[in-house]
Amino acid sequence: MNLQQKNFLDDFSELLRRYSIDSVQCDGENIAFYSNFEALRIKRFNMVSGSPKFIGVTADYRPEHEKYKLFEESELNDD
């Protein structure tokens, strides 16, 4: 391992700790990051025209119920 690889792993470890990632695994074609049993999967990362791009990102997400109501019960029309 060269110094640049060692520094990358040291920085990566700190980043994982900062975001409470407790496990990183290969999941088929994806790399899966786990935090509190929630998964974030990434298929690929590329630099596209000098800008970072994550490809094939999937995550488990449970929206807060009240925030995502489409309408209030009082707005329902019984017709």
Coordinates of N, CA and C in Angstrom, one line a residue, residues 1-75:
M1 N 0.9 -1.2 0.0 CA 0.0 0.0 0.0 C 0.9 1.2 0.0
N2 N 0.5 2.2 -0.9 CA 1.3 3.4 -0.9 C 0.7 4.5 0.0
L3 N 1.4 5.6 0.2 CA 1.0 6.6 1.1 C -0.4 7.2 0.7
Q4 N -0.6 7.4 -0.6 CA -1.9 8.0 -1.0 C -3.0 7.0 -0.7
Q5 N -2.8 5.7 -0.9 CA -3.9 4.8 -0.5 C -4.2 4.7 1.0
K6 N -3.1 4.8 1.8 CA -3.2 4.8 3.2 C -4.0 6.1 3.6
N7 N -3.7 7.2 3.1 CA -4.3 8.5 3.4 C -5.8 8.4 3.0
F8 N -6.1 7.8 1.9 CA -7.5 7.7 1.4 C -8.3 6.8 2.4
L9 N -7.7 5.7 2.9 CA -8.4 4.8 3.8 C -8.6 5.5 5.2
D10 N -7.6 6.3 5.6 CA -7.8 7.0 6.9 C -8.9 8.1 6.7
D11 N -8.9 8.8 5.6 CA -10.0 9.8 5.4 C -11.4 9.2 5.2
F12 N -11.4 8.1 4.5 CA -12.7 7.4 4.3 C -13.2 6.8 5.6
S13 N -12.4 6.3 6.4 CA -12.8 5.8 7.7 C -13.4 6.9 8.6
E14 N -12.8 8.1 8.6 CA -13.3 9.2 9.3 C -14.7 9.7 8.8
L15 N -14.8 9.7 7.5 CA -16.1 10.0 6.8 C -17.2 9.1 7.2
L16 N -16.9 7.8 7.2 CA -17.9 6.8 7.6 C -18.3 6.9 9.0
R17 N -17.3 7.2 9.9 CA -17.6 7.4 11.3 C -18.5 8.7 11.5
R18 N -18.2 9.7 10.7 CA -18.9 11.0 10.9 C -20.4 10.8 10.5
Y19 N -20.7 9.9 9.5 CA -22.1 9.7 9.0 C -22.7 8.5 9.6
S20 N -22.1 7.9 10.7 CA -22.6 6.8 11.4 C -22.8 5.5 10.5
I21 N -21.9 5.4 9.5 CA -22.0 4.2 8.7 C -21.3 3.1 9.4
D22 N -22.1 2.0 9.7 CA -21.5 0.9 10.5 C -21.1 -0.3 9.7
S23 N -21.4 -0.3 8.4 CA -21.1 -1.4 7.6 C -21.0 -1.0 6.1
V24 N -20.1 -1.5 5.4 CA -20.0 -1.3 3.9 C -19.8 -2.7 3.3
Q25 N -20.7 -3.0 2.4 CA -20.6 -4.3 1.7 C -20.8 -4.2 0.2
C26 N -20.3 -5.2 -0.5 CA -20.6 -5.4 -1.9 C -22.0 -6.1 -1.9
D27 N -22.9 -5.6 -2.7 CA -24.2 -6.2 -2.8 C -24.5 -6.4 -4.3
G28 N -24.0 -7.5 -4.9 CA -24.1 -7.7 -6.3 C -23.3 -6.7 -7.0
E29 N -23.9 -5.9 -7.9 CA -23.2 -4.8 -8.6 C -23.0 -3.5 -7.8
N30 N -23.6 -3.5 -6.6 CA -23.6 -2.2 -5.9 C -22.7 -2.3 -4.7
I31 N -22.3 -1.1 -4.2 CA -21.6 -1.0 -2.9 C -22.7 -0.5 -2.0
A32 N -22.9 -1.2 -0.9 CA -24.0 -0.8 0.1 C -23.4 -0.2 1.3
F33 N -23.8 0.9 1.7 CA -23.4 1.6 3.0 C -24.6 1.4 3.9
Y34 N -24.4 0.9 5.1 CA -25.4 0.7 6.1 C -25.2 1.6 7.3
S35 N -26.3 2.2 7.8 CA -26.4 3.0 9.0 C -27.7 2.7 9.7
N36 N -27.6 2.1 10.9 CA -28.8 1.7 11.6 C -29.7 0.8 10.8
F37 N -29.1 -0.1 10.1 CA -29.8 -1.1 9.3 C -30.5 -0.5 8.1
E38 N -30.3 0.7 7.7 CA -30.8 1.3 6.5 C -29.7 1.3 5.5
A39 N -30.0 1.0 4.2 CA -29.0 0.8 3.2 C -29.0 2.0 2.2
L40 N -27.9 2.4 1.8 CA -27.7 3.3 0.7 C -26.8 2.5 -0.3
R41 N -27.3 2.3 -1.5 CA -26.6 1.5 -2.5 C -26.2 2.4 -3.7
I42 N -24.9 2.2 -4.1 CA -24.4 3.0 -5.2 C -23.8 2.0 -6.2
K43 N -24.3 2.2 -7.5 CA -23.7 1.3 -8.5 C -22.4 1.8 -9.0
R44 N -22.2 3.1 -9.2 CA -21.0 3.6 -9.8 C -20.8 5.0 -9.5
F45 N -19.6 5.4 -9.4 CA -19.2 6.9 -9.3 C -18.2 7.2 -10.4
N46 N -18.5 8.3 -11.1 CA -17.7 8.7 -12.2 C -17.5 10.3 -12.1
M47 N -16.4 10.7 -12.7 CA -16.2 12.2 -12.9 C -16.6 12.4 -14.3
V48 N -17.7 13.2 -14.5 CA -18.2 13.5 -15.8 C -17.9 15.0 -16.1
S49 N -17.1 15.2 -17.1 CA -16.7 16.6 -17.4 C -16.2 17.4 -16.2
G50 N -15.5 16.7 -15.4 CA -14.9 17.4 -14.2 C -15.9 17.5 -13.0
S51 N -17.1 17.0 -13.1 CA -18.1 17.0 -12.0 C -18.3 15.6 -11.5
P52 N -18.5 15.4 -10.2 CA -18.8 14.1 -9.7 C -20.2 13.6 -10.0
K53 N -20.4 12.4 -10.3 CA -21.7 11.8 -10.6 C -21.9 10.5 -10.0
F54 N -22.9 10.3 -9.1 CA -23.2 8.9 -8.6 C -24.3 8.3 -9.5
I55 N -24.1 7.1 -9.9 CA -25.0 6.4 -10.8 C -25.6 5.2 -10.1
G56 N -26.9 5.0 -10.3 CA -27.6 3.9 -9.7 C -27.8 4.0 -8.2
V57 N -28.1 5.1 -7.7 CA -28.2 5.3 -6.2 C -29.6 4.9 -5.8
T58 N -29.7 4.0 -4.8 CA -31.0 3.6 -4.2 C -30.8 3.6 -2.7
A59 N -31.9 4.0 -2.1 CA -31.8 4.1 -0.6 C -33.2 3.7 -0.1
D60 N -33.2 3.1 1.1 CA -34.4 2.9 1.8 C -34.8 4.2 2.5
Y61 N -36.1 4.6 2.3 CA -36.5 5.9 2.9 C -37.9 5.8 3.3
R62 N -38.2 6.2 4.5 CA -39.6 6.2 5.0 C -40.0 7.6 5.3
P63 N -40.9 8.2 4.4 CA -41.3 9.6 4.7 C -42.1 9.8 5.9
E64 N -42.0 10.9 6.5 CA -42.9 11.2 7.7 C -44.3 11.3 7.2
H65 N -45.2 10.6 7.8 CA -46.6 10.5 7.4 C -47.3 11.9 7.2
E66 N -47.2 12.7 8.2 CA -47.9 14.0 8.2 C -47.4 14.9 7.1
K67 N -46.1 14.9 6.9 CA -45.5 15.8 5.9 C -46.0 15.5 4.5
Y68 N -46.4 14.3 4.2 CA -46.7 13.9 2.8 C -48.2 13.7 2.6
K69 N -49.0 14.2 3.4 CA -50.5 14.1 3.2 C -50.8 14.9 1.9
L70 N -51.6 14.3 1.0 CA -52.0 15.0 -0.2 C -53.1 16.0 0.0
F71 N -53.9 15.8 1.0 CA -55.0 16.7 1.3 C -55.5 16.4 2.7
E72 N -56.3 17.3 3.3 CA -56.9 17.1 4.6 C -58.2 16.4 4.4
E73 N -58.6 15.6 5.5 CA -59.9 14.9 5.4 C -61.1 15.9 5.1
S74 N -61.0 17.1 5.6 CA -62.1 18.1 5.4 C -62.2 18.5 4.0
E75 N -61.1 18.2 3.2 CA -61.2 18.6 1.7 C -61.8 17.5 0.9

